[in-house]
Every structure is written in structure tokens, then in C-alpha cells.
Coordinates of C-alpha atoms and ligand atoms in Angstrom, one line a residue:
X839 CA 0.0 0.0 0.0
X840 CA 1.3 3.5 -0.9
X841 CA 1.5 5.9 2.1
X842 CA -1.1 8.7 1.8
X843 CA 1.7 11.3 1.8
X844 CA 3.3 10.1 -1.5
X845 CA -0.2 9.9 -3.2
X846 CA -0.8 13.5 -2.1
X847 CA 2.7 14.5 -3.3
X848 CA 2.0 13.0 -6.7
X849 CA -1.3 14.8 -7.0
X850 CA 0.3 18.1 -6.0
X851 CA 3.1 17.4 -8.5
X852 CA 0.5 17.1 -11.3
X853 CA -1.2 20.2 -10.3
X854 CA 2.0 22.1 -10.4
X855 CA 3.3 20.6 -13.6
X856 CA 0.3 21.1 -15.8
X857 CA 0.1 24.9 -15.9
X858 CA 3.9 25.2 -16.3
X859 CA 4.2 22.9 -19.2
X860 CA 1.2 24.4 -20.8
X861 CA 3.1 27.7 -21.5
X862 CA 5.3 26.9 -24.5
X863 CA 7.7 29.8 -23.9
X864 CA 9.0 28.3 -20.7
X865 CA 9.1 24.6 -21.6
X866 CA 11.9 23.3 -19.4
X867 CA 11.4 26.2 -17.0
X868 CA 12.6 29.8 -17.3
X869 CA 16.0 30.5 -18.8
X870 CA 18.5 30.2 -16.1
X871 CA 22.3 29.9 -15.8
X872 CA 23.6 26.3 -16.0
X873 CA 25.0 25.2 -12.6
X874 CA 28.8 25.8 -12.2
X875 CA 29.2 22.2 -10.9
X876 CA 27.5 18.8 -11.4
X877 CA 27.0 18.5 -7.7
X878 CA 29.7 15.9 -6.9
X879 CA 29.7 15.6 -3.1
X880 CA 33.5 15.5 -2.9
X881 CA 34.2 18.1 -5.7
X882 CA 31.2 20.4 -6.0
X883 CA 32.9 22.7 -8.5
X884 CA 33.9 19.9 -11.0
X885 CA 31.9 19.8 -14.2
X886 CA 28.8 21.9 -15.0
X887 CA 25.1 21.6 -15.3
X888 CA 22.5 22.4 -17.9
X889 CA 24.0 20.7 -20.9
X890 CA 25.5 17.5 -22.2
X891 CA 28.6 17.4 -24.4
X892 CA 28.4 14.9 -27.4
X893 CA 31.7 15.5 -29.0
X894 CA 35.0 17.4 -28.6
X895 CA 37.0 18.3 -31.7
X896 CA 40.4 19.2 -30.3
X897 CA 43.0 20.9 -32.5
X898 CA 46.1 21.8 -30.6
X899 CA 49.6 22.8 -31.5
X900 CA 52.5 22.4 -29.0
X901 CA 56.0 23.7 -29.2
X902 CA 58.1 21.9 -26.5
X903 CA 61.0 24.5 -26.7
X904 CA 58.7 27.3 -25.5
X905 CA 56.0 25.1 -23.8
X906 CA 53.4 27.1 -25.8
X907 CA 50.1 25.5 -26.7
X908 CA 47.8 26.9 -29.2
X909 CA 44.3 25.4 -29.4
X910 CA 41.0 25.4 -31.2
X911 CA 38.4 23.4 -29.4
X912 CA 35.0 22.8 -31.0
X913 CA 32.4 21.4 -28.5
X914 CA 29.2 19.9 -29.7
X915 CA 26.6 19.9 -26.9
X916 CA 22.9 19.7 -26.2
X917 CA 21.0 21.8 -23.6
X918 CA 19.3 19.9 -20.8
X919 CA 17.5 23.0 -19.5
X920 CA 16.6 26.4 -20.8
X921 CA 19.9 28.2 -20.5
X922 CA 20.6 31.9 -20.0
X923 CA 24.3 31.1 -19.7
X924 CA 26.4 28.0 -19.1
X925 CA 29.9 27.2 -17.8
X926 CA 32.8 25.3 -19.1
X927 CA 35.9 24.4 -17.0
X928 CA 39.0 26.0 -18.3
X929 CA 42.1 26.8 -16.4
X930 CA 44.7 29.5 -17.0
X931 CA 45.1 29.6 -20.8
X932 CA 44.2 32.8 -22.7
X933 CA 41.1 32.9 -24.8
X934 CA 41.5 34.6 -28.2
X935 CA 38.1 34.0 -29.6
X936 CA 34.9 32.4 -28.4
X937 CA 31.8 31.8 -30.4
X938 CA 28.5 29.9 -29.8
X939 CA 26.8 28.6 -33.0
X940 CA 29.3 30.7 -35.0
X941 CA 28.4 34.0 -33.3
X942 CA 30.8 35.7 -30.8
X943 CA 29.6 35.3 -27.3
X944 CA 30.5 37.3 -24.2
X945 CA 32.0 35.5 -21.2
X946 CA 33.5 35.9 -17.8
X947 CA 36.2 33.9 -16.1
X948 CA 36.8 33.1 -12.4
X949 CA 39.2 30.3 -11.4
X950 CA 38.4 27.4 -13.6
X951 CA 34.8 28.6 -14.3
X952 CA 34.4 30.0 -17.8
X953 CA 30.8 31.4 -17.9
X954 CA 29.4 32.0 -21.4
X955 CA 26.3 34.1 -22.0
X956 CA 23.9 32.8 -24.5
X957 CA 20.2 31.9 -24.5
X958 CA 19.8 28.3 -25.5
X959 CA 16.5 26.4 -25.4
X960 CA 16.2 23.1 -23.6
X961 CA 16.8 20.2 -26.0
X962 CA 18.6 22.2 -28.7
X963 CA 22.0 21.3 -30.0
X964 CA 24.7 24.0 -29.9
X965 CA 28.4 24.4 -30.8
X966 CA 31.0 26.2 -28.9
X967 CA 34.3 27.3 -30.6
X968 CA 37.1 28.4 -28.4
X969 CA 40.5 29.6 -29.7
X970 CA 43.1 29.9 -27.1
X971 CA 46.8 29.8 -26.3
X972 CA 49.3 29.8 -23.4
X973 CA 51.6 27.6 -21.4
X974 CA 49.4 24.9 -19.8
X975 CA 50.1 24.8 -16.1
X976 CA 51.1 21.4 -14.6
X977 CA 48.8 20.5 -11.7
X978 CA 50.1 19.3 -8.4
X979 CA 47.8 16.6 -7.2
X980 CA 48.2 15.4 -3.6
X981 CA 47.6 11.6 -3.2
X982 CA 48.3 10.0 0.2
X983 CA 52.0 10.3 0.8
X984 CA 53.1 12.3 -2.3
X985 CA 52.2 15.2 -4.4
X986 CA 52.1 14.1 -8.1
X987 CA 52.8 16.3 -11.1
X988 CA 49.7 15.6 -13.2
X989 CA 47.7 17.0 -16.1
X990 CA 49.8 18.7 -18.7
X991 CA 53.3 17.6 -17.6
X992 CA 56.1 19.3 -19.5
X993 CA 58.9 16.9 -20.3
X994 CA 62.3 17.4 -22.0
X995 CA 61.0 16.6 -25.4
X996 CA 57.3 17.2 -25.1
X997 CA 54.6 16.5 -22.6
X998 CA 52.9 13.7 -20.8
X999 CA 49.1 14.4 -20.4
X1000 CA 47.5 12.4 -17.7
X1001 CA 46.0 12.6 -14.2
X1002 CA 42.9 12.3 -12.2
X1003 CA 40.4 13.2 -10.8
X1004 CA 40.3 16.4 -12.8
X1005 CA 43.0 17.5 -15.3
X1006 CA 41.4 18.2 -18.7
X1007 CA 40.5 21.8 -17.9
X1008 CA 44.2 22.6 -17.9
X1009 CA 44.5 22.0 -21.7
X1010 CA 41.1 22.4 -23.2
X1011 CA 37.7 23.9 -22.3
X1012 CA 35.5 21.0 -21.0
X1013 CA 32.7 19.8 -18.9
X1014 CA 35.1 18.2 -16.6
X1015 CA 33.4 15.4 -14.7
X1016 CA 32.9 11.7 -15.3
X1017 CA 29.1 12.2 -15.6
X1018 CA 29.5 13.8 -19.0
X1019 CA 31.2 11.4 -21.4
X1020 CA 31.7 12.4 -25.0
X1021 CA 33.4 11.2 -28.2
X1022 CA 36.6 12.9 -29.2
X1023 CA 38.7 13.7 -32.3
X1024 CA 42.2 15.0 -31.9
X1025 CA 44.5 16.8 -34.3
X1026 CA 47.8 17.4 -32.5
X1027 CA 50.5 19.4 -34.2
X1028 CA 54.1 19.0 -33.0
X1029 CA 57.5 19.8 -34.4
X1030 CA 58.4 17.3 -37.1
X1031 CA 60.3 14.3 -35.7
X1032 CA 58.1 14.2 -32.6
X1033 CA 55.0 12.1 -32.1
X1034 CA 51.7 13.0 -30.5
X1035 CA 49.7 10.0 -29.1
X1036 CA 46.1 10.4 -28.1
X1037 CA 43.2 8.0 -27.5
X1038 CA 41.4 5.7 -29.9
X1039 CA 42.1 4.8 -33.5
X1040 CA 45.0 6.4 -35.4
X1041 CA 43.9 8.5 -38.4
X1042 CA 47.4 9.1 -39.8
X1043 CA 49.9 11.8 -39.5
X1044 CA 51.1 14.4 -42.1
X1045 CA 54.2 16.6 -42.1
X1046 CA 54.0 20.0 -43.6
X1047 CA 57.3 22.0 -43.4
X1048 CA 58.5 21.8 -39.8
X1049 CA 55.3 20.5 -38.2
X1050 CA 53.6 17.2 -38.1
X1051 CA 49.9 16.8 -37.4
X1052 CA 48.8 13.5 -35.7
X1053 CA 45.1 12.6 -35.9
X1054 CA 43.2 10.3 -33.6
X1055 CA 39.6 9.4 -33.2
X1056 CA 37.9 8.2 -30.0
X1057 CA 34.4 7.2 -31.0
X1058 CA 33.3 5.4 -27.9
X1059 CA 32.4 8.0 -25.3
X1060 CA 35.2 8.9 -22.9
X1061 CA 35.5 10.8 -19.6
X1062 CA 37.5 14.0 -19.9
X1063 CA 40.3 13.0 -17.5
X1064 CA 41.1 10.0 -19.7
X1065 CA 41.9 12.2 -22.7
X1066 CA 45.6 12.5 -23.6
X1067 CA 47.8 14.2 -26.1
X1068 CA 51.2 12.8 -25.0
X1069 CA 54.0 14.3 -27.0
X1070 CA 57.7 13.4 -27.5
X1071 CA 60.0 11.0 -29.2
X1072 CA 58.4 7.6 -29.3
X1073 CA 59.1 4.2 -30.8
X1074 CA 55.6 3.2 -31.9
X1075 CA 54.6 -0.3 -32.6
X1076 CA 51.2 -1.1 -34.0
X1077 CA 49.7 -4.5 -34.1
X1078 CA 46.2 -5.7 -35.0
X1079 CA 44.5 -7.7 -32.3
X1080 CA 41.0 -9.1 -32.8
X1081 CA 40.8 -6.7 -35.7
X1082 CA 41.6 -3.7 -33.5
X1083 CA 44.8 -1.6 -33.4
X1084 CA 47.1 -1.9 -30.4
X1085 CA 49.5 1.0 -30.3
X1086 CA 52.4 0.8 -27.9
X1087 CA 54.6 3.9 -27.7
X1088 CA 57.9 3.7 -25.8
X1089 CA 60.4 6.5 -25.3
X1090 CA 63.6 5.6 -27.2
X1091 CA 65.7 7.1 -24.4
X1092 CA 64.7 4.2 -22.2
X1093 CA 67.0 1.3 -22.1
X1094 CA 65.9 -1.2 -24.8
X1095 CA 63.5 -3.8 -23.4
X1096 CA 63.0 -2.0 -20.1
X1097 CA 59.2 -1.7 -20.6
X1098 CA 58.8 -3.8 -23.7
X1099 CA 58.4 -7.1 -21.9
X1100 CA 55.6 -6.0 -19.6
X1101 CA 53.6 -3.6 -21.8
X1102 CA 54.3 -6.0 -24.7
X1103 CA 51.8 -8.4 -22.9
X1104 CA 49.0 -5.9 -23.3
X1105 CA 47.1 -8.0 -25.9
X1106 CA 47.5 -11.2 -23.9
X1107 CA 46.5 -9.7 -20.6
X1108 CA 43.5 -8.0 -22.3
X1109 CA 42.3 -11.4 -23.6
X1110 CA 42.7 -12.9 -20.1
X1111 CA 40.6 -10.1 -18.6
X1112 CA 38.0 -10.3 -21.4
X1113 CA 37.6 -14.0 -20.5
X1114 CA 36.7 -12.9 -17.0
X1115 CA 34.7 -9.7 -17.5
X1116 CA 33.2 -9.8 -21.0
X1117 CA 34.4 -8.4 -24.3
X1118 CA 37.0 -5.6 -24.3
X1119 CA 35.1 -2.3 -24.4
X1120 CA 36.9 -0.2 -26.9
X1121 CA 38.0 0.0 -30.6
X1122 CA 41.7 0.2 -29.9
X1123 CA 44.2 -0.6 -27.1
X1124 CA 47.8 0.3 -26.2
X1125 CA 50.3 1.8 -23.8
X1126 CA 52.6 4.8 -23.5
X1127 CA 55.8 4.8 -21.5
X1128 CA 57.8 8.1 -21.4
X1129 CA 61.2 8.4 -19.7
X1130 CA 60.3 11.5 -17.7
X1131 CA 61.9 11.5 -14.2
X1132 CA 59.0 13.0 -12.3
X1133 CA 56.2 10.8 -13.5
X1134 CA 55.3 8.6 -10.6
X1135 CA 52.1 7.0 -11.5
X1136 CA 50.2 4.9 -14.1
X1137 CA 46.8 6.0 -15.4
X1138 CA 44.1 4.1 -17.2
X1139 CA 43.8 6.6 -20.1
X1140 CA 41.1 5.2 -22.4
X1141 CA 42.7 2.7 -24.9
X1142 CA 46.1 4.0 -24.1
X1143 CA 47.3 3.6 -20.5
X1144 CA 50.2 5.7 -19.5
X1145 CA 52.9 4.2 -17.3
X1146 CA 55.8 5.6 -15.3
X1147 CA 59.1 4.1 -16.3
X1148 CA 59.7 3.3 -12.7
X1149 CA 57.3 0.4 -12.8
X1150 CA 59.6 -1.4 -15.1
X1151 CA 63.1 -1.1 -13.6
X1152 CA 62.8 -3.7 -10.9
X1153 CA 63.9 -6.6 -13.0
X1154 CA 61.0 -8.7 -11.6
X1155 CA 59.7 -10.4 -14.7
X1156 CA 56.2 -11.3 -13.6
X1157 CA 56.1 -8.6 -11.0
X1158 CA 56.2 -5.8 -13.6
X1159 CA 53.0 -7.2 -15.4
X1160 CA 50.7 -6.5 -12.4
X1161 CA 50.4 -2.8 -13.2
X1162 CA 49.6 -3.6 -16.8
X1163 CA 46.8 -5.9 -15.6
X1164 CA 45.6 -3.1 -13.3
X1165 CA 45.4 -0.4 -15.9
X1166 CA 43.9 -2.7 -18.5
X1167 CA 41.2 -3.8 -16.0
X1168 CA 40.3 -0.1 -15.7
X1169 CA 39.3 -0.1 -19.3
X1170 CA 36.3 -2.1 -18.1
X1171 CA 36.0 -0.7 -14.6
X1172 CA 36.7 3.0 -14.5
X1173 CA 36.6 3.9 -18.2
X1174 CA 33.7 1.9 -19.7
X1175 CA 31.8 1.6 -16.4
X1176 CA 32.5 5.0 -14.9
X1177 CA 31.9 6.4 -11.4
X1178 CA 28.7 8.4 -11.0
X1179 CA 30.4 10.4 -8.3
X1180 CA 34.0 10.3 -7.0
X1181 CA 32.8 8.6 -3.8
X1182 CA 32.3 5.5 -6.0
X1183 CA 36.1 5.3 -6.5
X1184 CA 36.4 1.8 -5.0
X1185 CA 34.4 0.5 -7.9
X1186 CA 37.4 1.6 -10.1
X1187 CA 40.4 0.8 -7.8
X1188 CA 38.9 -2.2 -6.1
X1189 CA 38.1 -3.9 -9.4
X1190 CA 41.5 -3.1 -10.9
X1191 CA 43.2 -4.5 -7.9
X1192 CA 41.1 -7.6 -7.9
X1193 CA 42.1 -8.0 -11.6
X1194 CA 45.7 -8.1 -10.4
X1195 CA 44.7 -11.0 -8.0
X1196 CA 43.1 -12.8 -10.9
X1197 CA 46.3 -12.3 -13.0
X1198 CA 48.3 -13.6 -10.0
X1199 CA 46.3 -16.8 -10.0
X1200 CA 46.8 -17.1 -13.8
X1201 CA 50.6 -16.6 -13.2
X1202 CA 50.5 -19.3 -10.5
X1203 CA 51.6 -16.7 -7.8
X1204 CA 48.6 -16.9 -5.5
X1205 CA 44.9 -17.1 -5.8
X1206 CA 42.5 -14.2 -4.8
X1207 CA 41.6 -16.2 -1.7
X1208 CA 45.2 -16.6 -0.7
X1209 CA 46.0 -13.0 -1.3
X1210 CA 42.8 -12.1 0.7
X1211 CA 43.9 -14.3 3.6
X1212 CA 47.4 -12.9 3.6
X1213 CA 46.0 -9.3 3.8
X1214 CA 43.3 -10.3 6.3
X1215 CA 45.9 -11.7 8.7
X1216 CA 47.7 -8.4 9.0
X1217 CA 46.9 -6.1 12.0
X1218 CA 44.7 -3.0 11.9
X1219 CA 47.9 -1.0 11.7
X1220 CA 48.4 -2.2 8.1
X1221 CA 47.9 0.8 5.7
X1222 CA 44.8 -0.5 4.0
X1223 CA 42.2 -0.9 6.7
X1224 CA 41.2 2.7 6.9
X1225 CA 39.6 5.0 5.7
X1226 CA 36.4 3.2 4.6
X1227 CA 36.8 2.6 0.9
X1228 CA 33.1 3.3 0.2
X1229 CA 33.5 6.9 1.6
X1230 CA 37.2 7.7 1.8
X1231 CA 36.7 11.5 1.4
X1232 CA 38.3 13.7 -1.2
X1233 CA 41.7 13.8 0.4
X1234 CA 42.1 10.0 0.7
X1235 CA 40.4 9.3 -2.6
X1236 CA 43.3 7.1 -3.6
X1237 CA 44.2 5.7 -0.3
X1238 CA 45.6 2.1 -0.1
X1239 CA 42.2 1.1 1.5
X1240 CA 40.3 2.1 -1.7
X1241 CA 42.6 -0.3 -3.6
X1242 CA 43.2 -3.2 -1.2
X1243 CA 40.2 -3.2 1.1
X1244 CA 38.2 -2.4 -2.1
X1245 CA 39.4 -5.6 -3.7
X1246 CA 39.0 -7.5 -0.4
X1247 CA 35.3 -6.4 -0.5
X1248 CA 34.9 -8.2 -3.8
X1249 CA 36.5 -11.4 -2.5
X1250 CA 34.3 -11.2 0.6
X1251 CA 31.3 -10.9 -1.8
X1252 CA 32.6 -13.9 -3.8
X1253 CA 32.9 -16.1 -0.7
X1254 CA 29.5 -15.0 0.5
X1255 CA 27.5 -15.6 -2.7
X1256 CA 29.6 -18.3 -4.2
X1257 CA 31.6 -18.4 -7.5
X1258 CA 28.7 -18.8 -9.9
X1259 CA 26.8 -15.8 -8.6
X1260 CA 29.9 -13.7 -8.1
X1261 CA 30.9 -14.1 -11.8
X1262 CA 27.3 -13.4 -12.8
X1263 CA 27.4 -10.2 -10.8
X1264 CA 30.7 -9.1 -12.2
X1265 CA 29.7 -9.8 -15.8
X1266 CA 26.3 -8.2 -15.5
X1267 CA 27.8 -5.2 -13.8
X1268 CA 29.9 -4.6 -16.9
X1269 CA 27.3 -5.7 -19.5
X1270 CA 24.6 -3.4 -18.0
X1271 CA 26.7 -0.4 -17.4
X1272 CA 29.1 -0.6 -20.4
X1273 CA 29.8 2.8 -21.8
X1274 CA 27.9 4.3 -18.9
X1275 CA 28.1 4.7 -15.2
X1276 CA 27.6 2.8 -12.0
X1277 CA 27.3 3.7 -8.3
X1278 CA 27.9 1.7 -5.1
X1279 CA 24.2 1.6 -4.4
X1280 CA 23.5 0.1 -7.8
X1281 CA 26.3 -2.5 -7.4
X1282 CA 24.8 -3.6 -4.1
X1283 CA 21.4 -3.8 -5.6
X1284 CA 22.7 -5.9 -8.5
X1285 CA 24.5 -8.3 -6.2
X1286 CA 21.4 -8.8 -4.1
X1287 CA 19.2 -9.3 -7.1
X1288 CA 21.6 -11.9 -8.7
X1289 CA 22.3 -13.8 -5.4
X1290 CA 18.9 -13.4 -3.8
X1291 CA 20.7 -12.6 -0.6
X1292 CA 20.4 -9.6 1.7
X1293 CA 23.9 -8.1 1.5
X1294 CA 23.6 -4.7 3.2
X1295 CA 25.5 -5.9 6.3
X1296 CA 28.3 -7.3 4.2
X1297 CA 28.8 -4.1 2.2
X1298 CA 28.3 -2.0 5.2
X1299 CA 31.0 -3.8 7.1
X1300 CA 33.5 -3.9 4.2
X1301 CA 32.9 -0.5 2.6
X1302 CA 31.8 1.8 5.4
X1303 CA 33.7 0.9 8.5
X1304 CA 37.4 1.2 9.3
X1305 CA 37.5 -1.9 11.6
X1306 CA 38.3 -5.4 10.4
X1307 CA 35.1 -7.1 9.4
X1308 CA 34.4 -10.7 10.3
X1309 CA 36.2 -13.2 8.0
X1310 CA 33.5 -14.1 5.4
X1311 CA 34.5 -17.7 5.4
X1312 CA 34.7 -18.1 9.1
X1313 CA 38.0 -18.6 10.8
X1314 CA 40.9 -18.2 8.3
X1315 CA 43.4 -20.9 7.8
X1316 CA 46.5 -19.5 6.1
X1317 CA 47.9 -21.6 3.4
X1318 CA 51.6 -21.8 2.9
X1319 CA 51.3 -19.6 -0.3
X1320 CA 49.3 -17.0 1.7
X1321 CA 51.8 -16.8 4.5
X1322 CA 54.4 -15.3 2.2
X1323 CA 53.7 -11.8 0.8
X1324 CA 52.2 -12.5 -2.6
X1325 CA 53.8 -10.8 -5.6
X1326 CA 50.5 -9.0 -6.3
X1327 CA 50.7 -7.4 -2.9
X1328 CA 54.4 -6.5 -3.3
X1329 CA 53.7 -4.9 -6.6
X1330 CA 50.8 -2.7 -5.3
X1331 CA 52.9 -1.8 -2.2
X1332 CA 55.7 -0.6 -4.4
X1333 CA 53.4 1.4 -6.6
X1334 CA 51.5 3.0 -3.8
X1335 CA 54.6 3.9 -1.9
X1336 CA 56.7 5.0 -4.8
X1337 CA 59.1 7.8 -3.8
X1338 CA 57.6 8.2 -0.4
Ligands
LIG2356 N1 44.1 5.6 -10.9 C1 45.5 5.4 -11.0 C2 45.8 3.9 -10.9 O1 45.5 3.3 -9.9 C3 46.5 6.1 -10.1 C4 46.2 7.5 -9.6 C5 45.5 7.8 -8.5 C6 46.6 8.7 -10.2 N2 45.5 9.2 -8.4 C7 46.2 9.7 -9.4 C8 47.3 9.0 -11.4 C9 46.4 11.0 -9.8 C10 47.6 10.3 -11.7 C11 47.2 11.3 -10.9 O2 46.1 3.3 -11.9
LIG2357 ZN1 43.9 2.1 -10.6

């Protein structure tokens, strides 16, 4: 039975709605400014409201000797409300010309908010042209234990463009939040002799005089932080795998074979993950490894993960493949199935870490259960028990707990619902949310629907407390393999604590 209150609310809703929608001039409400943020609870200023971007056509020229970038961004969008003005996120660079639907538009800027005045009716498509130039500022992004150079990172021979949660606004005007995915085309012009690597499928490169323009096309929608235009000297190898191009770009200044062995297994590891999760999401694949000394992370840039060279200098043959499994797993979880909000981050990092455990099992270096038991046996002073991975807060967004306890949550779910239902949940999570988004609440609902079990207590304990939950299988008996620190744990340890 419906409570009386909601029936009343529905009736009132109808009474209010009818007269408003009967007035055609205000369909979609009166013309108001689009919100300056999408309302992310951790990062209220990220992204913008009132429209949806369909496509970015990015034309940029970069001169490494002066660090100067000249850009022309064409943004194709659709209004989701009656707009009197709308915002883009754009940081630091100078705007030379700005037009909406081909007509110059007036704008104001404050911090990263670029506010553009134009009346646009709800539902109508519009086009924004921004011509701009300047030296993109490299962002300093604090993650637990270290401040990372990220975004547009100037290197000796070009730039590495990568970072999260928000970096795109430092090199093009953008609706900068995972909520608004779009397709991209890139034309990146660099001094002849250098390469420019972006996402998706290569559309060739042409040299005219002293400049070469590299074109790339990313048709499957992408989150803005995953866009790259990484520039420099690169050895580029292109192979066809399952009919799709795999582009691996490695800095020739790196010792030969340093990174080649591990990132050279990209296709093999992708096939392994596809056998677990479902078909690989995108139309291309690949990797970028630059020799820049201050790059201390890897990132799951769509179709073209970017790796610090320091992941590949240990000499540990299998140990160096875990990070590749991690970034490739993000193509499914993080890139294709994106967070709704940044507090869903464990759905990215927990899954990518769990993929490392699956890869570990494939390598014969410990099963997910053995890795779980090793980690479970460690005291509460171990670095991954807190904060709660389901709500780490913006400062600890990339805390060890989000990765490790996030993956442990998945293993606890697996033990609770059994293998068959676990894999149904994982595969459905991807199949249903492919090229879209998913939240923690939706994941819990799916797990309960598939398993027919009440799982609130399990997820509450694993995601939202900072104590050690009960062992899901009862008392743990540590196997010999689990008593030794598994390679998967060593690899993540080293990556999370790099340069600390
Ligand atoms: N998501 C990345 C990974 O786990 C790592 C990462 C976290 C990162 N925060 C970052 C990379 C900030 C660059 C900038 O693979
Ligand atoms: Zn990750």
C-alpha cells in the first residue's frame, strides 16, 4: 500500500506541472544559468550543469621549446534545460576568440569557471568554438604520501598528459566530470620528428614543413580525465589484435627492453581479462611509456594507459606485469563503467586491484583467496584498513584502502554468494553499465538481485567501517602460499609507496 503522503505529493506534482508545461515559452522552465558544478559531493565545482557534451573536436599545436600550446576546441553539446548562460571548466590559458553557434559570445572567467552568456532552449544542440593559447600549467595533485605532477606535464622533449580526478581543464575547455562522457577527435600538431599520441584509433599523420599533425579518433564515449595528447620522441609499434589496433609507444631514451616485456603483454592480458569480465570495451588498445623522471604513476587513459618508467626497472619479470593488468582492467571498470560520483572510486580501484589478483592466479603466484587471507591476517595498523573505501573523502580518494580493502570487498562478496553468482554479478555489472556509469548503491542492488541474498550488512562492514570485518569464510586458515607476501601485494605496495 502506498502511504497517503506520497499519493498527495504525486497529486500536487501534477497540479504544479500542468500549468507550467502548458506555457510553451517556458518549456523546461525559465531561462537560467547552468550550474557551475554537477554536484559531486567531494568536488562540488567539477563539471557543470544544464547541458550534455556529445563531442569534442580538439586541435592543438604544441612547441616543447617554449611550452606554448595553441588550441582550437570545438564542442558539440545539447542543452538539458533552458539556459541563459552556461559554464565550461578551463584553467589559466588565454582565450583569443569564443563563439556559440558561430556568433561571438560574451563570457566571464573566475578560477576554472568559464561562464558563457547565450540563451539556449532546452533540447537544442549547440556548438562552442574556443580559440586559445598559453603555457598549460602542470597540476600538483596530492595523493596519500606524495604530491604528483599531473595534467599537462612538460617533459624534456614534449609532454605527458595524464592525471585524475580532474586535469582536462588545464589544456582544453571542457565539462570536466565523469558524468559527461563524449566522443573525441584529436589533431595534435608538433615539431616534425616528434609524435603525438592520443586516445582511440590512429587517423594518420602528415608533415608540412617543420610541423607534423597527428590525428586520432575516440568514437566510444570517454571521460575527460582520460583524454591524452602525449608528445615526444616515441618508438611506436602497431599490431592488430582481434581486428583492433594496439598502439604501444615507448620513449627511445629508455634502455631497450626496459618496458617492452611487460607492456608488450597488453594483448595477452586484455584477452585474459575479457575471458573474466566480458568483451574488451573499446575499438583500440595500447600503452605509453615516457622516460620523464618526475612521472610517478600509471593511469588508465582510455585505450592508451600511461605508465611511469619506474614500474619497469625492478627486473622482476612477472612482478612488472601486475600494473599492466591493473590499468587494462580499468578499461572495463573506471573507463567503460565509470563512477557516478567520485565517492564510487572503490568500484574503479577495487576492481582493478582484484584483476591483479586474478592475474596472480593465472601466473601461479597466489589465488585471490590466498591474497585475501594474507591481507586479512595483517593487523589493523596495516595501511589499507582505513579509511572506509566506500567513503574515503576527497583527500584520501586514492588511499591504499580504496585499492586493497576495495578488492577484499569483492573477495568477501565472492565467498558469501559463491563463485557462480559472483561471476554473474561481475559480468552483469559490466554488461549493463558498459559505456555508462555505476554507483555503489547500484552495485549492491545488482549483487542482491543476482544472489537473492540480503547483502547490506556485508557491504556496510567492508565499505563503510574502518575496523576489520568478520572473515567471510569463518576462521581463516592461512595456506603456505598466503603466509608469504604474494607478488600482487608486493607490486601494489611498491606502486602506492613509490618515492615516499
Ligand atoms: N588511478 C591510477 C591507478 O590506480 C592512479 C592514480 C591515482 C593517479 N591518483 C592519481 C594517477 C592522480 C595520476 C594522478 O592506476
Ligand atoms: Zn587504478
